């Protein structure tokens, strides 16, 4: 038969186990709350940085691709031939329509490089040609225009030096019998009394659609 002392002992032991259980539950709950706070802080701190890093990486890739296209076109002569792809009767680049500019890649070797590099990847681009005019000033015309660039657009340019004997190109890309120094319809004027005609800067602006 249990005595009063035994019952008190069992009750104290039971209360002790309950107290330990409550204490353990409190510790686990505290750890869960702490873990949630740490996770929330990590998400808040990392997400903007990750997005910025990703955006910068994309811009670096686009810049490298654009520089590669321009360098390759310049080395092969395609960039100069495109700059000379001019219709005297326009006067404008060949087959550009009333606006005098292309809405997509021009039908030249340089245009093919642009199309293969950017069109198939959903990247828009504009192409501008800047040239010197008398009075130490410059002017710019549009060769390709696909819209207003985004804030994250990348700009890369490459120079093309034209001499007086540089021949304009026909619609099929072949050289004509007209040199730039022999016509008044070409967009860039002769700014030198020497054999140098003008120095052009072909700029390509790219951005993801």
mmCIF file with all atom_site columns, C-alpha atoms in Angstrom:
data_model
loop_
_atom_site.group_PDB
_atom_site.id
_atom_site.type_symbol
_atom_site.label_atom_id
_atom_site.label_alt_id
_atom_site.label_comp_id
_atom_site.label_asym_id
_atom_site.label_entity_id
_atom_site.label_seq_id
_atom_site.pdbx_PDB_ins_code
_atom_site.Cartn_x
_atom_site.Cartn_y
_atom_site.Cartn_z
_atom_site.occupancy
_atom_site.B_iso_or_equiv
_atom_site.pdbx_formal_charge
_atom_site.auth_seq_id
_atom_site.auth_comp_id
_atom_site.auth_asym_id
_atom_site.auth_atom_id
_atom_site.pdbx_PDB_model_num
ATOM 1   C CA . UNK A 1 1   ? 0.000  0.000  0.000    1.00 0.00 ? 1   UNK A CA 1
ATOM 2   C CA . UNK A 1 2   ? 1.412  3.365  -1.063   1.00 0.00 ? 2   UNK A CA 1
ATOM 3   C CA . UNK A 1 3   ? 2.169  5.825  1.639    1.00 0.00 ? 3   UNK A CA 1
ATOM 4   C CA . UNK A 1 4   ? 1.706  9.572  1.429    1.00 0.00 ? 4   UNK A CA 1
ATOM 5   C CA . UNK A 1 5   ? 5.470  10.004 0.989    1.00 0.00 ? 5   UNK A CA 1
ATOM 6   C CA . UNK A 1 6   ? 5.485  7.671  -2.011   1.00 0.00 ? 6   UNK A CA 1
ATOM 7   C CA . UNK A 1 7   ? 2.664  9.555  -3.670   1.00 0.00 ? 7   UNK A CA 1
ATOM 8   C CA . UNK A 1 8   ? 4.427  12.876 -3.133   1.00 0.00 ? 8   UNK A CA 1
ATOM 9   C CA . UNK A 1 9   ? 7.641  11.413 -4.586   1.00 0.00 ? 9   UNK A CA 1
ATOM 10  C CA . UNK A 1 10  ? 5.861  10.174 -7.709   1.00 0.00 ? 10  UNK A CA 1
ATOM 11  C CA . UNK A 1 11  ? 4.081  13.520 -8.097   1.00 0.00 ? 11  UNK A CA 1
ATOM 12  C CA . UNK A 1 12  ? 7.349  15.443 -7.811   1.00 0.00 ? 12  UNK A CA 1
ATOM 13  C CA . UNK A 1 13  ? 8.976  13.166 -10.407  1.00 0.00 ? 13  UNK A CA 1
ATOM 14  C CA . UNK A 1 14  ? 6.054  13.665 -12.793  1.00 0.00 ? 14  UNK A CA 1
ATOM 15  C CA . UNK A 1 15  ? 6.186  17.436 -12.314  1.00 0.00 ? 15  UNK A CA 1
ATOM 16  C CA . UNK A 1 16  ? 9.909  17.338 -13.018  1.00 0.00 ? 16  UNK A CA 1
ATOM 17  C CA . UNK A 1 17  ? 9.412  15.474 -16.292  1.00 0.00 ? 17  UNK A CA 1
ATOM 18  C CA . UNK A 1 18  ? 6.718  17.947 -17.314  1.00 0.00 ? 18  UNK A CA 1
ATOM 19  C CA . UNK A 1 19  ? 9.032  20.827 -16.533  1.00 0.00 ? 19  UNK A CA 1
ATOM 20  C CA . UNK A 1 20  ? 11.802 19.287 -18.619  1.00 0.00 ? 20  UNK A CA 1
ATOM 21  C CA . UNK A 1 21  ? 9.392  18.728 -21.512  1.00 0.00 ? 21  UNK A CA 1
ATOM 22  C CA . UNK A 1 22  ? 8.220  22.345 -21.357  1.00 0.00 ? 22  UNK A CA 1
ATOM 23  C CA . UNK A 1 23  ? 11.808 23.536 -21.232  1.00 0.00 ? 23  UNK A CA 1
ATOM 24  C CA . UNK A 1 24  ? 12.737 21.395 -24.285  1.00 0.00 ? 24  UNK A CA 1
ATOM 25  C CA . UNK A 1 25  ? 9.704  22.671 -26.187  1.00 0.00 ? 25  UNK A CA 1
ATOM 26  C CA . UNK A 1 26  ? 10.731 26.235 -25.414  1.00 0.00 ? 26  UNK A CA 1
ATOM 27  C CA . UNK A 1 27  ? 14.269 25.627 -26.647  1.00 0.00 ? 27  UNK A CA 1
ATOM 28  C CA . UNK A 1 28  ? 13.044 24.019 -29.896  1.00 0.00 ? 28  UNK A CA 1
ATOM 29  C CA . UNK A 1 29  ? 10.581 26.875 -30.490  1.00 0.00 ? 29  UNK A CA 1
ATOM 30  C CA . UNK A 1 30  ? 13.331 29.406 -29.886  1.00 0.00 ? 30  UNK A CA 1
ATOM 31  C CA . UNK A 1 31  ? 15.622 27.648 -32.359  1.00 0.00 ? 31  UNK A CA 1
ATOM 32  C CA . UNK A 1 32  ? 12.871 27.612 -34.981  1.00 0.00 ? 32  UNK A CA 1
ATOM 33  C CA . UNK A 1 33  ? 12.245 31.330 -34.563  1.00 0.00 ? 33  UNK A CA 1
ATOM 34  C CA . UNK A 1 34  ? 15.973 32.062 -34.709  1.00 0.00 ? 34  UNK A CA 1
ATOM 35  C CA . UNK A 1 35  ? 16.359 29.935 -37.840  1.00 0.00 ? 35  UNK A CA 1
ATOM 36  C CA . UNK A 1 36  ? 13.467 31.768 -39.513  1.00 0.00 ? 36  UNK A CA 1
ATOM 37  C CA . UNK A 1 37  ? 15.017 35.148 -38.729  1.00 0.00 ? 37  UNK A CA 1
ATOM 38  C CA . UNK A 1 38  ? 18.434 34.103 -40.066  1.00 0.00 ? 38  UNK A CA 1
ATOM 39  C CA . UNK A 1 39  ? 16.850 32.729 -43.255  1.00 0.00 ? 39  UNK A CA 1
ATOM 40  C CA . UNK A 1 40  ? 14.840 35.921 -43.781  1.00 0.00 ? 40  UNK A CA 1
ATOM 41  C CA . UNK A 1 41  ? 17.938 38.060 -43.316  1.00 0.00 ? 41  UNK A CA 1
ATOM 42  C CA . UNK A 1 42  ? 19.880 35.950 -45.813  1.00 0.00 ? 42  UNK A CA 1
ATOM 43  C CA . UNK A 1 43  ? 17.131 36.218 -48.404  1.00 0.00 ? 43  UNK A CA 1
ATOM 44  C CA . UNK A 1 44  ? 16.885 39.970 -47.972  1.00 0.00 ? 44  UNK A CA 1
ATOM 45  C CA . UNK A 1 45  ? 20.622 40.498 -48.138  1.00 0.00 ? 45  UNK A CA 1
ATOM 46  C CA . UNK A 1 46  ? 21.499 38.102 -50.961  1.00 0.00 ? 46  UNK A CA 1
ATOM 47  C CA . UNK A 1 47  ? 18.692 38.521 -53.464  1.00 0.00 ? 47  UNK A CA 1
ATOM 48  C CA . UNK A 1 48  ? 19.473 42.083 -54.659  1.00 0.00 ? 48  UNK A CA 1
ATOM 49  C CA . UNK A 1 49  ? 23.180 41.302 -54.819  1.00 0.00 ? 49  UNK A CA 1
ATOM 50  C CA . UNK A 1 50  ? 22.539 38.143 -56.808  1.00 0.00 ? 50  UNK A CA 1
ATOM 51  C CA . UNK A 1 51  ? 20.310 39.986 -59.271  1.00 0.00 ? 51  UNK A CA 1
ATOM 52  C CA . UNK A 1 52  ? 22.910 42.710 -59.682  1.00 0.00 ? 52  UNK A CA 1
ATOM 53  C CA . UNK A 1 53  ? 25.682 40.184 -60.189  1.00 0.00 ? 53  UNK A CA 1
ATOM 54  C CA . UNK A 1 54  ? 23.605 38.276 -62.743  1.00 0.00 ? 54  UNK A CA 1
ATOM 55  C CA . UNK A 1 55  ? 22.779 41.479 -64.634  1.00 0.00 ? 55  UNK A CA 1
ATOM 56  C CA . UNK A 1 56  ? 26.443 42.497 -64.690  1.00 0.00 ? 56  UNK A CA 1
ATOM 57  C CA . UNK A 1 57  ? 27.401 39.051 -65.964  1.00 0.00 ? 57  UNK A CA 1
ATOM 58  C CA . UNK A 1 58  ? 24.887 39.326 -68.810  1.00 0.00 ? 58  UNK A CA 1
ATOM 59  C CA . UNK A 1 59  ? 26.174 42.790 -69.715  1.00 0.00 ? 59  UNK A CA 1
ATOM 60  C CA . UNK A 1 60  ? 29.756 41.507 -69.755  1.00 0.00 ? 60  UNK A CA 1
ATOM 61  C CA . UNK A 1 61  ? 28.730 38.677 -72.065  1.00 0.00 ? 61  UNK A CA 1
ATOM 62  C CA . UNK A 1 62  ? 26.909 41.068 -74.396  1.00 0.00 ? 62  UNK A CA 1
ATOM 63  C CA . UNK A 1 63  ? 29.856 43.472 -74.420  1.00 0.00 ? 63  UNK A CA 1
ATOM 64  C CA . UNK A 1 64  ? 32.306 40.692 -75.261  1.00 0.00 ? 64  UNK A CA 1
ATOM 65  C CA . UNK A 1 65  ? 30.036 39.336 -78.020  1.00 0.00 ? 65  UNK A CA 1
ATOM 66  C CA . UNK A 1 66  ? 29.566 42.805 -79.546  1.00 0.00 ? 66  UNK A CA 1
ATOM 67  C CA . UNK A 1 67  ? 33.285 43.554 -79.434  1.00 0.00 ? 67  UNK A CA 1
ATOM 68  C CA . UNK A 1 68  ? 33.946 40.203 -81.087  1.00 0.00 ? 68  UNK A CA 1
ATOM 69  C CA . UNK A 1 69  ? 31.485 40.907 -83.892  1.00 0.00 ? 69  UNK A CA 1
ATOM 70  C CA . UNK A 1 70  ? 32.994 44.324 -84.580  1.00 0.00 ? 70  UNK A CA 1
ATOM 71  C CA . UNK A 1 71  ? 36.577 43.063 -84.409  1.00 0.00 ? 71  UNK A CA 1
ATOM 72  C CA . UNK A 1 72  ? 35.841 40.163 -86.735  1.00 0.00 ? 72  UNK A CA 1
ATOM 73  C CA . UNK A 1 73  ? 33.998 42.388 -89.206  1.00 0.00 ? 73  UNK A CA 1
ATOM 74  C CA . UNK A 1 74  ? 36.795 44.957 -89.149  1.00 0.00 ? 74  UNK A CA 1
ATOM 75  C CA . UNK A 1 75  ? 39.496 42.347 -89.681  1.00 0.00 ? 75  UNK A CA 1
ATOM 76  C CA . UNK A 1 76  ? 37.712 40.807 -92.680  1.00 0.00 ? 76  UNK A CA 1
ATOM 77  C CA . UNK A 1 77  ? 36.866 44.194 -94.202  1.00 0.00 ? 77  UNK A CA 1
ATOM 78  C CA . UNK A 1 78  ? 33.132 43.559 -93.808  1.00 0.00 ? 78  UNK A CA 1
ATOM 79  C CA . UNK A 1 79  ? 32.719 46.562 -91.521  1.00 0.00 ? 79  UNK A CA 1
ATOM 80  C CA . UNK A 1 80  ? 34.181 48.955 -94.084  1.00 0.00 ? 80  UNK A CA 1
ATOM 81  C CA . UNK A 1 81  ? 32.189 47.382 -96.902  1.00 0.00 ? 81  UNK A CA 1
ATOM 82  C CA . UNK A 1 82  ? 28.985 47.862 -94.900  1.00 0.00 ? 82  UNK A CA 1
ATOM 83  C CA . UNK A 1 83  ? 29.874 51.487 -94.181  1.00 0.00 ? 83  UNK A CA 1
ATOM 84  C CA . UNK A 1 84  ? 30.251 51.925 -97.950  1.00 0.00 ? 84  UNK A CA 1
ATOM 85  C CA . UNK A 1 85  ? 27.013 50.079 -98.761  1.00 0.00 ? 85  UNK A CA 1
ATOM 86  C CA . UNK A 1 86  ? 25.518 53.320 -99.989  1.00 0.00 ? 86  UNK A CA 1
ATOM 87  C CA . UNK A 1 87  ? 22.980 54.049 -102.702 1.00 0.00 ? 87  UNK A CA 1
ATOM 88  C CA . UNK A 1 88  ? 23.830 57.369 -104.356 1.00 0.00 ? 88  UNK A CA 1
ATOM 89  C CA . UNK A 1 89  ? 20.364 57.749 -105.824 1.00 0.00 ? 89  UNK A CA 1
ATOM 90  C CA . UNK A 1 90  ? 18.738 57.440 -102.387 1.00 0.00 ? 90  UNK A CA 1
ATOM 91  C CA . UNK A 1 91  ? 20.793 58.806 -100.945 1.00 0.00 ? 91  UNK A CA 1
ATOM 92  C CA . UNK A 1 92  ? 20.691 56.117 -98.257  1.00 0.00 ? 92  UNK A CA 1
ATOM 93  C CA . UNK A 1 93  ? 21.928 52.641 -97.511  1.00 0.00 ? 93  UNK A CA 1
ATOM 94  C CA . UNK A 1 94  ? 20.654 50.150 -100.073 1.00 0.00 ? 94  UNK A CA 1
ATOM 95  C CA . UNK A 1 95  ? 17.078 48.895 -99.603  1.00 0.00 ? 95  UNK A CA 1
ATOM 96  C CA . UNK A 1 96  ? 16.378 50.777 -96.392  1.00 0.00 ? 96  UNK A CA 1
ATOM 97  C CA . UNK A 1 97  ? 13.058 52.282 -97.421  1.00 0.00 ? 97  UNK A CA 1
ATOM 98  C CA . UNK A 1 98  ? 11.845 55.834 -96.809  1.00 0.00 ? 98  UNK A CA 1
ATOM 99  C CA . UNK A 1 99  ? 13.387 56.060 -93.333  1.00 0.00 ? 99  UNK A CA 1
ATOM 100 C CA . UNK A 1 100 ? 16.869 55.437 -94.668  1.00 0.00 ? 100 UNK A CA 1
ATOM 101 C CA . UNK A 1 101 ? 17.697 52.822 -92.016  1.00 0.00 ? 101 UNK A CA 1
ATOM 102 C CA . UNK A 1 102 ? 17.276 49.105 -91.434  1.00 0.00 ? 102 UNK A CA 1
ATOM 103 C CA . UNK A 1 103 ? 14.844 47.597 -88.963  1.00 0.00 ? 103 UNK A CA 1
ATOM 104 C CA . UNK A 1 104 ? 16.945 44.429 -88.876  1.00 0.00 ? 104 UNK A CA 1
ATOM 105 C CA . UNK A 1 105 ? 20.424 43.363 -89.904  1.00 0.00 ? 105 UNK A CA 1
ATOM 106 C CA . UNK A 1 106 ? 21.665 44.952 -93.139  1.00 0.00 ? 106 UNK A CA 1
ATOM 107 C CA . UNK A 1 107 ? 22.072 42.536 -96.087  1.00 0.00 ? 107 UNK A CA 1
ATOM 108 C CA . UNK A 1 108 ? 25.859 42.451 -95.791  1.00 0.00 ? 108 UNK A CA 1
ATOM 109 C CA . UNK A 1 109 ? 28.512 40.227 -94.210  1.00 0.00 ? 109 UNK A CA 1
ATOM 110 C CA . UNK A 1 110 ? 28.484 42.440 -91.136  1.00 0.00 ? 110 UNK A CA 1
ATOM 111 C CA . UNK A 1 111 ? 24.709 42.114 -91.002  1.00 0.00 ? 111 UNK A CA 1
ATOM 112 C CA . UNK A 1 112 ? 25.019 38.338 -91.112  1.00 0.00 ? 112 UNK A CA 1
ATOM 113 C CA . UNK A 1 113 ? 27.327 38.446 -88.084  1.00 0.00 ? 113 UNK A CA 1
ATOM 114 C CA . UNK A 1 114 ? 24.830 40.610 -86.208  1.00 0.00 ? 114 UNK A CA 1
ATOM 115 C CA . UNK A 1 115 ? 21.972 38.294 -87.056  1.00 0.00 ? 115 UNK A CA 1
ATOM 116 C CA . UNK A 1 116 ? 23.803 35.114 -86.074  1.00 0.00 ? 116 UNK A CA 1
ATOM 117 C CA . UNK A 1 117 ? 25.071 36.621 -82.827  1.00 0.00 ? 117 UNK A CA 1
ATOM 118 C CA . UNK A 1 118 ? 22.028 38.549 -81.569  1.00 0.00 ? 118 UNK A CA 1
ATOM 119 C CA . UNK A 1 119 ? 18.793 37.869 -83.472  1.00 0.00 ? 119 UNK A CA 1
ATOM 120 C CA . UNK A 1 120 ? 18.706 34.187 -82.565  1.00 0.00 ? 120 UNK A CA 1
ATOM 121 C CA . UNK A 1 121 ? 19.268 34.987 -78.883  1.00 0.00 ? 121 UNK A CA 1
ATOM 122 C CA . UNK A 1 122 ? 16.468 37.526 -78.549  1.00 0.00 ? 122 UNK A CA 1
ATOM 123 C CA . UNK A 1 123 ? 18.832 40.510 -78.275  1.00 0.00 ? 123 UNK A CA 1
ATOM 124 C CA . UNK A 1 124 ? 17.928 43.825 -79.922  1.00 0.00 ? 124 UNK A CA 1
ATOM 125 C CA . UNK A 1 125 ? 20.497 46.181 -81.360  1.00 0.00 ? 125 UNK A CA 1
ATOM 126 C CA . UNK A 1 126 ? 20.951 49.568 -82.967  1.00 0.00 ? 126 UNK A CA 1
ATOM 127 C CA . UNK A 1 127 ? 23.849 50.495 -85.211  1.00 0.00 ? 127 UNK A CA 1
ATOM 128 C CA . UNK A 1 128 ? 25.085 54.058 -85.595  1.00 0.00 ? 128 UNK A CA 1
ATOM 129 C CA . UNK A 1 129 ? 27.826 55.570 -87.736  1.00 0.00 ? 129 UNK A CA 1
ATOM 130 C CA . UNK A 1 130 ? 29.548 58.688 -86.439  1.00 0.00 ? 130 UNK A CA 1
ATOM 131 C CA . UNK A 1 131 ? 31.798 60.714 -88.734  1.00 0.00 ? 131 UNK A CA 1
ATOM 132 C CA . UNK A 1 132 ? 33.726 63.964 -88.738  1.00 0.00 ? 132 UNK A CA 1
ATOM 133 C CA . UNK A 1 133 ? 32.437 67.108 -90.396  1.00 0.00 ? 133 UNK A CA 1
ATOM 134 C CA . UNK A 1 134 ? 34.321 70.337 -91.108  1.00 0.00 ? 134 UNK A CA 1
ATOM 135 C CA . UNK A 1 135 ? 34.895 72.504 -88.061  1.00 0.00 ? 135 UNK A CA 1
ATOM 136 C CA . UNK A 1 136 ? 36.171 69.760 -85.747  1.00 0.00 ? 136 UNK A CA 1
ATOM 137 C CA . UNK A 1 137 ? 32.647 68.523 -85.126  1.00 0.00 ? 137 UNK A CA 1
ATOM 138 C CA . UNK A 1 138 ? 30.871 65.189 -85.573  1.00 0.00 ? 138 UNK A CA 1
ATOM 139 C CA . UNK A 1 139 ? 27.572 63.925 -86.883  1.00 0.00 ? 139 UNK A CA 1
ATOM 140 C CA . UNK A 1 140 ? 25.806 60.582 -86.491  1.00 0.00 ? 140 UNK A CA 1
ATOM 141 C CA . UNK A 1 141 ? 23.413 58.620 -88.667  1.00 0.00 ? 141 UNK A CA 1
ATOM 142 C CA . UNK A 1 142 ? 21.416 55.480 -87.935  1.00 0.00 ? 142 UNK A CA 1
ATOM 143 C CA . UNK A 1 143 ? 22.145 52.355 -89.901  1.00 0.00 ? 143 UNK A CA 1
ATOM 144 C CA . UNK A 1 144 ? 19.970 49.948 -87.880  1.00 0.00 ? 144 UNK A CA 1
ATOM 145 C CA . UNK A 1 145 ? 17.248 51.001 -85.452  1.00 0.00 ? 145 UNK A CA 1
ATOM 146 C CA . UNK A 1 146 ? 15.217 48.501 -83.415  1.00 0.00 ? 146 UNK A CA 1
ATOM 147 C CA . UNK A 1 147 ? 13.897 50.811 -80.720  1.00 0.00 ? 147 UNK A CA 1
ATOM 148 C CA . UNK A 1 148 ? 14.935 52.717 -77.617  1.00 0.00 ? 148 UNK A CA 1
ATOM 149 C CA . UNK A 1 149 ? 17.684 50.872 -75.717  1.00 0.00 ? 149 UNK A CA 1
ATOM 150 C CA . UNK A 1 150 ? 17.049 49.778 -72.140  1.00 0.00 ? 150 UNK A CA 1
ATOM 151 C CA . UNK A 1 151 ? 18.950 51.225 -69.184  1.00 0.00 ? 151 UNK A CA 1
ATOM 152 C CA . UNK A 1 152 ? 21.179 48.151 -69.152  1.00 0.00 ? 152 UNK A CA 1
ATOM 153 C CA . UNK A 1 153 ? 22.146 48.443 -72.833  1.00 0.00 ? 153 UNK A CA 1
ATOM 154 C CA . UNK A 1 154 ? 25.771 47.856 -73.802  1.00 0.00 ? 154 UNK A CA 1
ATOM 155 C CA . UNK A 1 155 ? 27.593 50.119 -76.270  1.00 0.00 ? 155 UNK A CA 1
ATOM 156 C CA . UNK A 1 156 ? 30.685 49.100 -78.242  1.00 0.00 ? 156 UNK A CA 1
ATOM 157 C CA . UNK A 1 157 ? 32.272 50.941 -81.161  1.00 0.00 ? 157 UNK A CA 1
ATOM 158 C CA . UNK A 1 158 ? 35.015 50.369 -83.719  1.00 0.00 ? 158 UNK A CA 1
ATOM 159 C CA . UNK A 1 159 ? 36.705 52.848 -86.049  1.00 0.00 ? 159 UNK A CA 1
ATOM 160 C CA . UNK A 1 160 ? 36.836 52.568 -89.819  1.00 0.00 ? 160 UNK A CA 1
ATOM 161 C CA . UNK A 1 161 ? 39.303 54.705 -91.758  1.00 0.00 ? 161 UNK A CA 1
ATOM 162 C CA . UNK A 1 162 ? 38.266 55.614 -95.278  1.00 0.00 ? 162 UNK A CA 1
ATOM 163 C CA . UNK A 1 163 ? 40.679 56.802 -97.931  1.00 0.00 ? 163 UNK A CA 1
ATOM 164 C CA . UNK A 1 164 ? 39.815 58.865 -100.996 1.00 0.00 ? 164 UNK A CA 1
ATOM 165 C CA . UNK A 1 165 ? 39.850 55.802 -103.233 1.00 0.00 ? 165 UNK A CA 1
ATOM 166 C CA . UNK A 1 166 ? 37.356 53.778 -101.138 1.00 0.00 ? 166 UNK A CA 1
ATOM 167 C CA . UNK A 1 167 ? 34.663 52.575 -103.544 1.00 0.00 ? 167 UNK A CA 1
ATOM 168 C CA . UNK A 1 168 ? 30.963 52.677 -102.804 1.00 0.00 ? 168 UNK A CA 1
ATOM 169 C CA . UNK A 1 169 ? 29.251 49.283 -102.827 1.00 0.00 ? 169 UNK A CA 1
ATOM 170 C CA . UNK A 1 170 ? 26.424 48.179 -105.087 1.00 0.00 ? 170 UNK A CA 1
ATOM 171 C CA . UNK A 1 171 ? 23.287 46.464 -103.794 1.00 0.00 ? 171 UNK A CA 1
ATOM 172 C CA . UNK A 1 172 ? 24.909 43.064 -104.395 1.00 0.00 ? 172 UNK A CA 1
ATOM 173 C CA . UNK A 1 173 ? 27.937 44.083 -102.349 1.00 0.00 ? 173 UNK A CA 1
ATOM 174 C CA . UNK A 1 174 ? 30.353 44.455 -105.229 1.00 0.00 ? 174 UNK A CA 1
ATOM 175 C CA . UNK A 1 175 ? 32.436 47.646 -105.569 1.00 0.00 ? 175 UNK A CA 1
ATOM 176 C CA . UNK A 1 176 ? 31.106 50.329 -107.900 1.00 0.00 ? 176 UNK A CA 1
ATOM 177 C CA . UNK A 1 177 ? 33.190 52.592 -110.086 1.00 0.00 ? 177 UNK A CA 1
ATOM 178 C CA . UNK A 1 178 ? 32.436 55.550 -107.794 1.00 0.00 ? 178 UNK A CA 1
ATOM 179 C CA . UNK A 1 179 ? 34.860 56.458 -105.021 1.00 0.00 ? 179 UNK A CA 1
ATOM 180 C CA . UNK A 1 180 ? 33.758 58.375 -101.952 1.00 0.00 ? 180 UNK A CA 1
ATOM 181 C CA . UNK A 1 181 ? 35.810 61.380 -103.045 1.00 0.00 ? 181 UNK A CA 1
ATOM 182 C CA . UNK A 1 182 ? 33.980 61.496 -106.385 1.00 0.00 ? 182 UNK A CA 1
ATOM 183 C CA . UNK A 1 183 ? 30.424 61.952 -105.081 1.00 0.00 ? 183 UNK A CA 1
ATOM 184 C CA . UNK A 1 184 ? 28.561 64.525 -103.034 1.00 0.00 ? 184 UNK A CA 1
ATOM 185 C CA . UNK A 1 185 ? 25.808 62.119 -101.987 1.00 0.00 ? 185 UNK A CA 1
ATOM 186 C CA . UNK A 1 186 ? 27.833 60.035 -99.529  1.00 0.00 ? 186 UNK A CA 1
ATOM 187 C CA . UNK A 1 187 ? 26.858 60.704 -95.905  1.00 0.00 ? 187 UNK A CA 1
ATOM 188 C CA . UNK A 1 188 ? 30.393 61.439 -94.670  1.00 0.00 ? 188 UNK A CA 1
ATOM 189 C CA . UNK A 1 189 ? 32.257 64.388 -96.216  1.00 0.00 ? 189 UNK A CA 1
ATOM 190 C CA . UNK A 1 190 ? 35.920 64.606 -97.151  1.00 0.00 ? 190 UNK A CA 1
ATOM 191 C CA . UNK A 1 191 ? 37.618 66.288 -94.195  1.00 0.00 ? 191 UNK A CA 1
ATOM 192 C CA . UNK A 1 192 ? 41.229 66.034 -95.268  1.00 0.00 ? 192 UNK A CA 1
ATOM 193 C CA . UNK A 1 193 ? 43.381 67.441 -98.042  1.00 0.00 ? 193 UNK A CA 1
ATOM 194 C CA . UNK A 1 194 ? 45.490 64.282 -97.984  1.00 0.00 ? 194 UNK A CA 1
ATOM 195 C CA . UNK A 1 195 ? 44.599 60.774 -99.117  1.00 0.00 ? 195 UNK A CA 1
ATOM 196 C CA . UNK A 1 196 ? 42.574 60.316 -95.916  1.00 0.00 ? 196 UNK A CA 1
ATOM 197 C CA . UNK A 1 197 ? 38.869 60.849 -96.511  1.00 0.00 ? 197 UNK A CA 1
ATOM 198 C CA . UNK A 1 198 ? 37.208 60.440 -93.107  1.00 0.00 ? 198 UNK A CA 1
ATOM 199 C CA . UNK A 1 199 ? 37.367 58.345 -89.939  1.00 0.00 ? 199 UNK A CA 1
ATOM 200 C CA . UNK A 1 200 ? 34.102 56.653 -89.025  1.00 0.00 ? 200 UNK A CA 1
ATOM 201 C CA . UNK A 1 201 ? 33.038 55.170 -85.709  1.00 0.00 ? 201 UNK A CA 1
ATOM 202 C CA . UNK A 1 202 ? 30.593 52.285 -86.046  1.00 0.00 ? 202 UNK A CA 1
ATOM 203 C CA . UNK A 1 203 ? 28.740 51.841 -82.765  1.00 0.00 ? 203 UNK A CA 1
ATOM 204 C CA . UNK A 1 204 ? 26.572 48.856 -81.887  1.00 0.00 ? 204 UNK A CA 1
ATOM 205 C CA . UNK A 1 205 ? 24.139 49.180 -78.960  1.00 0.00 ? 205 UNK A CA 1
ATOM 206 C CA . UNK A 1 206 ? 22.687 45.893 -77.689  1.00 0.00 ? 206 UNK A CA 1
ATOM 207 C CA . UNK A 1 207 ? 20.114 45.029 -75.034  1.00 0.00 ? 207 UNK A CA 1
ATOM 208 C CA . UNK A 1 208 ? 17.936 42.084 -74.114  1.00 0.00 ? 208 UNK A CA 1
ATOM 209 C CA . UNK A 1 209 ? 14.322 42.318 -75.227  1.00 0.00 ? 209 UNK A CA 1
#
